[in-house]
Short mmCIF file of C-alpha atoms in Angstrom, two decimals:
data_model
loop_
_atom_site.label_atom_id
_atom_site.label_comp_id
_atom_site.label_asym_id
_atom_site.label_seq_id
_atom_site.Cartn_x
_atom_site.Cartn_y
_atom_site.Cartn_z
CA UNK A 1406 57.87 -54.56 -6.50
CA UNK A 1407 57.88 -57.03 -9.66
CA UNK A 1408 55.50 -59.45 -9.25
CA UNK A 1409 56.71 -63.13 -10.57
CA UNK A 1410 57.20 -64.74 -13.80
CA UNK A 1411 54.71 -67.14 -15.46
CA UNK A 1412 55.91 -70.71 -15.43
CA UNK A 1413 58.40 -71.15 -18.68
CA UNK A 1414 59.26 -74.77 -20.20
CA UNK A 1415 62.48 -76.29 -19.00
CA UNK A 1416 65.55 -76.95 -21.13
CA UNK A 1417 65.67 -80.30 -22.86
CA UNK A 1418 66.52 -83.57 -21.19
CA UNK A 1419 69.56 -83.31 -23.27
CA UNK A 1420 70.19 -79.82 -22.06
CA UNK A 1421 69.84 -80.51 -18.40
CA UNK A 1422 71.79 -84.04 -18.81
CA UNK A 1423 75.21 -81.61 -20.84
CA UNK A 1424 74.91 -79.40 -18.01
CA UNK A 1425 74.70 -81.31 -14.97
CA UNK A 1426 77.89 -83.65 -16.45
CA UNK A 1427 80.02 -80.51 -15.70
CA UNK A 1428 79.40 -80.42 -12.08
CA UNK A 1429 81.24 -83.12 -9.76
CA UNK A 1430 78.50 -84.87 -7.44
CA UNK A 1431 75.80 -83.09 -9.49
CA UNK A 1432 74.12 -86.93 -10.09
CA UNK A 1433 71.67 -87.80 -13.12
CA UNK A 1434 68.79 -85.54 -13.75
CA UNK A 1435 65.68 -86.90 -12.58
CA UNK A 1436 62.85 -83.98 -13.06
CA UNK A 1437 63.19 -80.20 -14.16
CA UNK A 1438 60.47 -78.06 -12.57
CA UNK A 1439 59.80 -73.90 -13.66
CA UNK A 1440 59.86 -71.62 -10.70
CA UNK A 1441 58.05 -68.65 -10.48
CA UNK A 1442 60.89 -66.68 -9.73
CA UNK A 1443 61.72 -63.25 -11.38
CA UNK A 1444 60.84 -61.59 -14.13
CA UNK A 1445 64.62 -61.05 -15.24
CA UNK A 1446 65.89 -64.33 -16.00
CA UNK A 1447 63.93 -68.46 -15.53
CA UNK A 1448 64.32 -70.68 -12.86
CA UNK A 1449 64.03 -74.14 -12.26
CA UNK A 1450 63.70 -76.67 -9.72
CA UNK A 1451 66.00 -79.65 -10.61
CA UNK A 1452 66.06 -83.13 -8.95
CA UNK A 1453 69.00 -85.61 -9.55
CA UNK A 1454 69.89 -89.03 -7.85
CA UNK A 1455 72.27 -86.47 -5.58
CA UNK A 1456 69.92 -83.80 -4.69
CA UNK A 1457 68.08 -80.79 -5.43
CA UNK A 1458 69.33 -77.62 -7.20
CA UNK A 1459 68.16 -74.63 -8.62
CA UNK A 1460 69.00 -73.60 -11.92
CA UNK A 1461 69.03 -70.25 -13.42
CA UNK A 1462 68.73 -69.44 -17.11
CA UNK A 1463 69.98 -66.21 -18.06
CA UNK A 1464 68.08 -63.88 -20.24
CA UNK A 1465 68.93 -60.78 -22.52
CA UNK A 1466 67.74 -57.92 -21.55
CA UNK A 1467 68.88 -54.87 -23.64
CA UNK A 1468 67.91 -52.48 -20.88
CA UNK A 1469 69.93 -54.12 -18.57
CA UNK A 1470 72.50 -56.47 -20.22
CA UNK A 1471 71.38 -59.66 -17.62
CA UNK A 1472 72.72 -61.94 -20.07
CA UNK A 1473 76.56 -60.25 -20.84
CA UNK A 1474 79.40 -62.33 -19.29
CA UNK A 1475 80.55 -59.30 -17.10
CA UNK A 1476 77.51 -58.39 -15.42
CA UNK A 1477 76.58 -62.43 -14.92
CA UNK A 1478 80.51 -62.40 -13.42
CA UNK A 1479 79.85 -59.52 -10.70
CA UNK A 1480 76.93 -60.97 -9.45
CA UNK A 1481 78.98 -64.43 -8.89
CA UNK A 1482 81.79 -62.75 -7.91
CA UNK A 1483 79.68 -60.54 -5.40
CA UNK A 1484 77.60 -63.54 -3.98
CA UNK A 1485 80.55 -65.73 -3.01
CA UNK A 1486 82.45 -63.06 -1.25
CA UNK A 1487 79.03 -62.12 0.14
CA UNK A 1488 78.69 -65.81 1.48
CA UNK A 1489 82.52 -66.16 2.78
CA UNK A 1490 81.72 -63.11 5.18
CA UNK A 1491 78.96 -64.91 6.15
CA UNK A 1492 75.91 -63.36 5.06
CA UNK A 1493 72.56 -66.06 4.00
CA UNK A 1494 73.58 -65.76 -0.13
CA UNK A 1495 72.15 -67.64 -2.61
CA UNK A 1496 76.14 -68.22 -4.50
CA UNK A 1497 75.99 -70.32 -6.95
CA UNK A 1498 78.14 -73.64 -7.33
CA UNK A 1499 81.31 -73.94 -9.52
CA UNK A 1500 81.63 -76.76 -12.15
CA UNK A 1501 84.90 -78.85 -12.97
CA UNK A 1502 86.81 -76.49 -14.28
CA UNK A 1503 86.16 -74.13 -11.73
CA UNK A 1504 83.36 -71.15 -13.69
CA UNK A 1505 80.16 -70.64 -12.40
CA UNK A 1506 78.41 -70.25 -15.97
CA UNK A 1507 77.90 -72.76 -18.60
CA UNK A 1508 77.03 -71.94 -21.49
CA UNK A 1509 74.66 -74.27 -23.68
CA UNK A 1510 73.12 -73.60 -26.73
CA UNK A 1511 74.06 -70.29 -27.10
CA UNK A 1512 72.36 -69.63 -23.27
CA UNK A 1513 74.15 -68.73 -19.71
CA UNK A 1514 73.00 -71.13 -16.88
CA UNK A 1515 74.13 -71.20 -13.53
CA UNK A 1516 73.60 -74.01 -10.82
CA UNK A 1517 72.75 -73.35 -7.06
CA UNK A 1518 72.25 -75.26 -4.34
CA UNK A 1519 68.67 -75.59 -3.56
CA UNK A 1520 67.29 -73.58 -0.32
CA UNK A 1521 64.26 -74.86 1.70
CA UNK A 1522 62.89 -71.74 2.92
CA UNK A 1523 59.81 -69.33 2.63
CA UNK A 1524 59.08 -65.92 2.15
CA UNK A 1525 57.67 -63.82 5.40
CA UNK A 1526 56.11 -60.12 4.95
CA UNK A 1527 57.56 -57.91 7.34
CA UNK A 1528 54.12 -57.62 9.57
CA UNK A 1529 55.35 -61.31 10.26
CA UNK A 1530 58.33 -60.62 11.47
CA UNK A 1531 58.63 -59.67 15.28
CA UNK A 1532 60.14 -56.02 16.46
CA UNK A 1533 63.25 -57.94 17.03
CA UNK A 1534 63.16 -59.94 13.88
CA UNK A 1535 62.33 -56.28 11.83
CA UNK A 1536 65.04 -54.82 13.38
CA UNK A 1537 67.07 -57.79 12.54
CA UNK A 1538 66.64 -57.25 9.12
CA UNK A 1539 67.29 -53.82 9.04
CA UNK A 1540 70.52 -55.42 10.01
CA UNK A 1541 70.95 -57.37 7.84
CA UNK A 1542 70.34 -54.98 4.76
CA UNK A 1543 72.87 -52.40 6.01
CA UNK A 1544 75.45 -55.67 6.20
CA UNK A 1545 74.73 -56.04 2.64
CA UNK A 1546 75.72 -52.28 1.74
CA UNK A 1547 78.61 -52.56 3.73
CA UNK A 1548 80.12 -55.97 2.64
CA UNK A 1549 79.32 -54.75 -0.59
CA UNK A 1550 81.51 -52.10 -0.59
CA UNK A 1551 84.47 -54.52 0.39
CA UNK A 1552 83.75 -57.38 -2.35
CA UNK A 1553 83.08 -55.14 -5.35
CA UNK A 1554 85.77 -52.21 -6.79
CA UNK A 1555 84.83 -48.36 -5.60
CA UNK A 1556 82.72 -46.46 -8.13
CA UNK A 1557 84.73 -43.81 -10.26
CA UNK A 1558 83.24 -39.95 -9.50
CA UNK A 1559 82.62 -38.98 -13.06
CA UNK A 1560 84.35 -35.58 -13.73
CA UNK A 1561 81.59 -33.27 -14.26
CA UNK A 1562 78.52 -33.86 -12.13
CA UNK A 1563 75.55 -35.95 -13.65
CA UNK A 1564 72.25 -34.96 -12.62
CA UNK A 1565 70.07 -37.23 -11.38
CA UNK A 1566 66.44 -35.83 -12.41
CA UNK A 1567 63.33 -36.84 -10.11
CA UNK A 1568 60.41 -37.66 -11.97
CA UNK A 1569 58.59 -34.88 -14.06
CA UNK A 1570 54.67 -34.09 -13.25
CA UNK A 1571 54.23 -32.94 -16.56
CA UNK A 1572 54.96 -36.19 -17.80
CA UNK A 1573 53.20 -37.90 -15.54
CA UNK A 1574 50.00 -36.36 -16.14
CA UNK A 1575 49.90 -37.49 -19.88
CA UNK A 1576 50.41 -41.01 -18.69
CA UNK A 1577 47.76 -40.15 -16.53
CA UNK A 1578 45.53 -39.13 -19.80
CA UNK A 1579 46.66 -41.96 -21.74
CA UNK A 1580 45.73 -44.46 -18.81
CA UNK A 1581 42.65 -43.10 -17.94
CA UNK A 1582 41.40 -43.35 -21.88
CA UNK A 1583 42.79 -47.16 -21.80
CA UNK A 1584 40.62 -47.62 -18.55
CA UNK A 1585 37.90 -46.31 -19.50
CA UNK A 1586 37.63 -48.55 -23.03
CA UNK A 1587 39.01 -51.56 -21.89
CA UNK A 1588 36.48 -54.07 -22.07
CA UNK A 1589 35.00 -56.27 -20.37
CA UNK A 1590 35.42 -53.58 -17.51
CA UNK A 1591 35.54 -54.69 -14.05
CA UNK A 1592 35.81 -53.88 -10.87
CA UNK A 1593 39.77 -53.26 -11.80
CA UNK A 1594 38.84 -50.85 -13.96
CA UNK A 1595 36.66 -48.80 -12.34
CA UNK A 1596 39.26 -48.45 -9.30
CA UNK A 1597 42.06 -47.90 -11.60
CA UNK A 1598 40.02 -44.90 -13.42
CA UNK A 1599 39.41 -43.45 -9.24
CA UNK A 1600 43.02 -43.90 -8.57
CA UNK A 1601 44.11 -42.71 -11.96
CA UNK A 1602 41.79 -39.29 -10.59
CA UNK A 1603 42.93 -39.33 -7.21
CA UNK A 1604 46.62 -39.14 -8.36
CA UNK A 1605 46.46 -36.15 -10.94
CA UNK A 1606 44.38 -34.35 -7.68
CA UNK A 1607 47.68 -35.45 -5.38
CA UNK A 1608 50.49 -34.80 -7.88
CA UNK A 1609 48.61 -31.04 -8.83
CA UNK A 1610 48.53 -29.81 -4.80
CA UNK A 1611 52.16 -31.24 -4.04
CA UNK A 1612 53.70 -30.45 -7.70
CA UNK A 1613 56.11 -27.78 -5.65
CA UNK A 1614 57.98 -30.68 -3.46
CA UNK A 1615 59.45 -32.07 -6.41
CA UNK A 1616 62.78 -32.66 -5.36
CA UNK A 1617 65.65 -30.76 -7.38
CA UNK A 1618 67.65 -32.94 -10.02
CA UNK A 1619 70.59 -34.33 -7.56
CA UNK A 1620 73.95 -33.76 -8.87
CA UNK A 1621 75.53 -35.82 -5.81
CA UNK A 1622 74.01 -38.50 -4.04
CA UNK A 1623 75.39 -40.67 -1.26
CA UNK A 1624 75.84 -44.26 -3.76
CA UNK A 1625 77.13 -47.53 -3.15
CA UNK A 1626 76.58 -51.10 -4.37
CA UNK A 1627 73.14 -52.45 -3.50
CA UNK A 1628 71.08 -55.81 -4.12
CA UNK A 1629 68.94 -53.82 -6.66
CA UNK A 1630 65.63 -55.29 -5.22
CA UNK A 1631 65.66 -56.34 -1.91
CA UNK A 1632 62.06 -57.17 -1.12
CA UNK A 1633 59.79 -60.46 0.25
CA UNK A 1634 60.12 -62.78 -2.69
CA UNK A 1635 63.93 -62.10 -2.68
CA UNK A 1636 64.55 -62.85 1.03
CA UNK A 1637 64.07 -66.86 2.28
CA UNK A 1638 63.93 -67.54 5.97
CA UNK A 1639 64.22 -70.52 8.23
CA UNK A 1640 62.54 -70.13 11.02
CA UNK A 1641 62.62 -66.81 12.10
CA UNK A 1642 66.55 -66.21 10.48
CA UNK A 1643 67.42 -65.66 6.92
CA UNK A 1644 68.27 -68.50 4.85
CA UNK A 1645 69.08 -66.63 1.69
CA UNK A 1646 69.40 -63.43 -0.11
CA UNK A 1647 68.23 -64.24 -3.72
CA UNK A 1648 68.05 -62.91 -7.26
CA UNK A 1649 70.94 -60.47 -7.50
CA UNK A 1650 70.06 -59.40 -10.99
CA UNK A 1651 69.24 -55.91 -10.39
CA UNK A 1652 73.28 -55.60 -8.47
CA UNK A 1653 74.56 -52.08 -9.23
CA UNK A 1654 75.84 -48.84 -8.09
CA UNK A 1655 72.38 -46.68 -6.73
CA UNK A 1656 72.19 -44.76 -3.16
CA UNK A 1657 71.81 -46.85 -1.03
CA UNK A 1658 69.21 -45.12 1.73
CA UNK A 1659 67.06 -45.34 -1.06
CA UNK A 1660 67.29 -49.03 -1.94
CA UNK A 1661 66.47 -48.94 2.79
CA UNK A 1662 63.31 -46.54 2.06
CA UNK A 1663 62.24 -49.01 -0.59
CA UNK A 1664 62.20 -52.13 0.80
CA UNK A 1665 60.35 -51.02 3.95
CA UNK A 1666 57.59 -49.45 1.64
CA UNK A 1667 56.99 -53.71 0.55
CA UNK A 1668 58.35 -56.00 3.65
CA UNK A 1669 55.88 -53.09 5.87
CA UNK A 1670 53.08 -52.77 3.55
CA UNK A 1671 49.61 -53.62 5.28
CA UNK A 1672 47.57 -54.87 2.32
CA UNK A 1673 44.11 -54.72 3.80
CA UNK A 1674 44.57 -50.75 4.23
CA UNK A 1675 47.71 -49.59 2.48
CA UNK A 1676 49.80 -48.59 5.08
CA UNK A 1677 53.10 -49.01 6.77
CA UNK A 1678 53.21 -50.73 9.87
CA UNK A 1679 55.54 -47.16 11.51
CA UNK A 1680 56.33 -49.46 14.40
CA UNK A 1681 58.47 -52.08 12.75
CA UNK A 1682 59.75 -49.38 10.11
CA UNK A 1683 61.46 -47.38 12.95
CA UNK A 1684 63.03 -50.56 14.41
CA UNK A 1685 63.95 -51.41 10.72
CA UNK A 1686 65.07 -48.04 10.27
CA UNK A 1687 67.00 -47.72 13.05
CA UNK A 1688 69.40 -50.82 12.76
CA UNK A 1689 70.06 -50.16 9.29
CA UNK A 1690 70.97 -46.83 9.81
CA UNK A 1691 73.66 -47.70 12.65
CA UNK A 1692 74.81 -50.99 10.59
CA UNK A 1693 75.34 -49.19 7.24
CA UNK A 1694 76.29 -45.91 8.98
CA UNK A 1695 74.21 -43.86 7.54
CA UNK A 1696 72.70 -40.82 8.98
CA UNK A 1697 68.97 -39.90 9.47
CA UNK A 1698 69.75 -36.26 6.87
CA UNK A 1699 70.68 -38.99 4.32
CA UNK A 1700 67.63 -41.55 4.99
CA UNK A 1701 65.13 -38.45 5.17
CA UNK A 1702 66.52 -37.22 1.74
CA UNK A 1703 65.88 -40.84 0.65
CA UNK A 1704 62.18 -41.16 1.99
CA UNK A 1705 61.47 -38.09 0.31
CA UNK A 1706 62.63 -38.59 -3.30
CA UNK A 1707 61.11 -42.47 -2.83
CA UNK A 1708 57.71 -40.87 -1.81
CA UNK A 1709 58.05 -38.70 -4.97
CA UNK A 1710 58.81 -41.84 -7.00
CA UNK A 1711 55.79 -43.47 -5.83
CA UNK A 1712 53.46 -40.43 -6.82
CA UNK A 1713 54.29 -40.61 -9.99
CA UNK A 1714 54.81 -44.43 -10.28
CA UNK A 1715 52.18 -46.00 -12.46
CA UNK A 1716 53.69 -49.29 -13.74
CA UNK A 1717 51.22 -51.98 -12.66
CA UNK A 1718 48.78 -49.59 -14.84
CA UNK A 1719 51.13 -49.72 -17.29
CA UNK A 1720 51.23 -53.50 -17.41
CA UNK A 1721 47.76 -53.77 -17.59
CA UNK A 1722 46.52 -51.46 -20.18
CA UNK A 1723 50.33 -50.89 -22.36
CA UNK A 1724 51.56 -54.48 -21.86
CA UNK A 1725 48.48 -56.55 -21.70
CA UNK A 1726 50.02 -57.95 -18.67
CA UNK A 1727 48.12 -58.91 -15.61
CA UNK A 1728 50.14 -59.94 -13.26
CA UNK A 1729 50.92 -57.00 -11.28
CA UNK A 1730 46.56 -56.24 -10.83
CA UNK A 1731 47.04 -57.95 -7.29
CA UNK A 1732 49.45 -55.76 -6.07
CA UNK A 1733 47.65 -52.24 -7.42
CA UNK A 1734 45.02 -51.74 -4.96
CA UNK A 1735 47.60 -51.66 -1.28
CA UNK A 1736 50.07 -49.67 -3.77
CA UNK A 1737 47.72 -46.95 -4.76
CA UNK A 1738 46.48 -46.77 -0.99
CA UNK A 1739 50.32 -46.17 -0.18
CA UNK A 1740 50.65 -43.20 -1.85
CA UNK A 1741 47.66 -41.64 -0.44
CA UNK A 1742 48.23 -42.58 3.05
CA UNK A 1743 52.51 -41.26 2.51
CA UNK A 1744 51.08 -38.23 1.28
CA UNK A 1745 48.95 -37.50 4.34
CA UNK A 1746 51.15 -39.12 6.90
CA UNK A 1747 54.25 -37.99 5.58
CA UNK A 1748 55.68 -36.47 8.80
CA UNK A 1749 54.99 -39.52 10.41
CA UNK A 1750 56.75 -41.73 8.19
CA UNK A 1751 59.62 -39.13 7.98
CA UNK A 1752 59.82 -39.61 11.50
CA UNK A 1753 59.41 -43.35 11.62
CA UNK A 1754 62.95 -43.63 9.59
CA UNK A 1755 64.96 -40.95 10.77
CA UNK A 1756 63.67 -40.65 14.99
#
């Protein structure tokens, strides 16, 4: 899971004042707060003498083209449909001539409508509200698949490779040489060189369940990263699906397996509360019909993903970037605890 953006300086007064003139009953900008919200694009908290909004800055990103008019046009396209079915979406408002993107000073904004809400971990949630949201994903999947245009089969099959061992045991080198000169060293490092160990041990005695390159996988339009920070309640129902930058074509059990590894996660220990996955489980699998041979597919190559997943190392020692450190330690215990438990989790999503 990303963790959030640092706080970024607004646009101009002038800026904020051009924009908010293009929306009807918008009012006159009063303050402009960052929100740390993504790591895709910036947000912002805006008052006016009308209201509250949120307003979303679009970024490039050459990896993933956030900023191109198409790809900013799905996601509004996707969201309102979304919202006129009557799923909690975050769509975002149109101005007077009808677009949801202005474009100021060479950047893409969009306004939404401000949503009082907060986040809830899944071990908040109730068994009813956990199978609730399994619900509630597999309503995405399928609404999806009404709003946005089927996926073309390409002619010839494309494999989809699962992540090599080989290359993740020169990360593994270069990571544990980073570790062990980064200074000052801390208590960070010193668990990040025992993890760093731990996983080369793990990834050398399970090398042989790599799963096979796929050459066809059960896909469909999904919400990209559906996790805690992306998901506001009310109360104990969802307010509103957010951040739909990561929309595309993916399979979809996979994008299920996923977000239970984060809403289920148990910090303190590292593992998945099994209970509230299988209710979770459960209702997505009837909702999006999907069946448990595709959802135990999908834990499997997402377990594989995870043992060989080393990005919040990556951050820290390639990037310089900190902000993912909090999140390392109940991460690292995941994989260990998958590993050893995996028949039990298998079971969890497909009993």
């Amino acid at each position: 899971m990303p963790s959030r953006s640092p706080a970024t300086a607004p646009p101009s007064d002038r800026t904020i004042g051009r924009l908010l003139s293009r929306y009807h009953h918008a009012g006159t900008p009063l303050s402009c707060q960052p929100v740390a919200r993504g790591l895709l694009n910036r947000g912002y908290r805006v008052a006016t003498t009308r209201g509250r909004f949120f307003l979303k800055q679009y970024l490039d990103d050459p990896d993933r083209d956030t900023a191109r008019p198409e790809t900013i046009a799905r996601q509004h396209h996707a969201t309102l449909r979304l919202g006129a079915l009557g799923l909690p979406v975050a769509a975002p408002l149109r101005d007077a001539d009808g677009r949801t993107v202005v474009v100021i000073g060479g950047s893409p904004y969009a306004l939404y409508p401000w949503v009082d809400g907060r986040h809830r971990a899944g071990t908040e949630l109730s068994f009813g509200e956990s199978r609730r949201l399994g619900a509630l994903l597999g309503r995405v999947h399928t609404c999806l698949e009404r709003v946005l245009p089927p996926q073309r089969e390409p002619a010839t099959a494309v494999p989809h490779p699962s992540a090599s061992p080989e290359d993740s045991y020169a990360l593994i080198d270069e990571l544990l040489r980073l570790a062990r000169r980064h200074r000052p060293r801390d208590a960070f490092d010193a668990l990040a060189e025992d993890r760093l160990l731990e996983r080369r041990a793990l990834l050398e005695r399970h090398a042989h369940r790599r799963p096979a390159d796929a050459t066809t996988r059960v896909t469909g339009w999904v919400h990209g990263d559906f996790h805690p920070f992306n998901l506001l309640y009310r109360g104990a129902e969802p307010a509103a699906i957010v951040d739909w930058d990561r929309l595309g074509v993916q399979p979809r059990a996979e994008e299920a397996v996923r977000a239970a590894a984060i809403f289920f996660l148990r910090e303190e220990d590292g593992t998945l509360d099994l209970a509230r996955v299988r209710g979770y489980a459960g209702a997505y699998r009837r909702t999006a019909r999907v069946t448990a041979a595709e959802l135990a597919t999908a834990v499997h190559r997402v377990w594989w993903e995870r043992l060989n997943d080393l990005w919040m190392l990556r951050w820290r020692y390639q990037r310089h970037d900190r902000r993912a450190d909090p999140l390392f330690p109940a991460a690292a215990g995941l994989v260990v605890w998958w590993t050893r438990e995996y028949e039990e989790v298998l079971a969890a999503f497909t009993g």
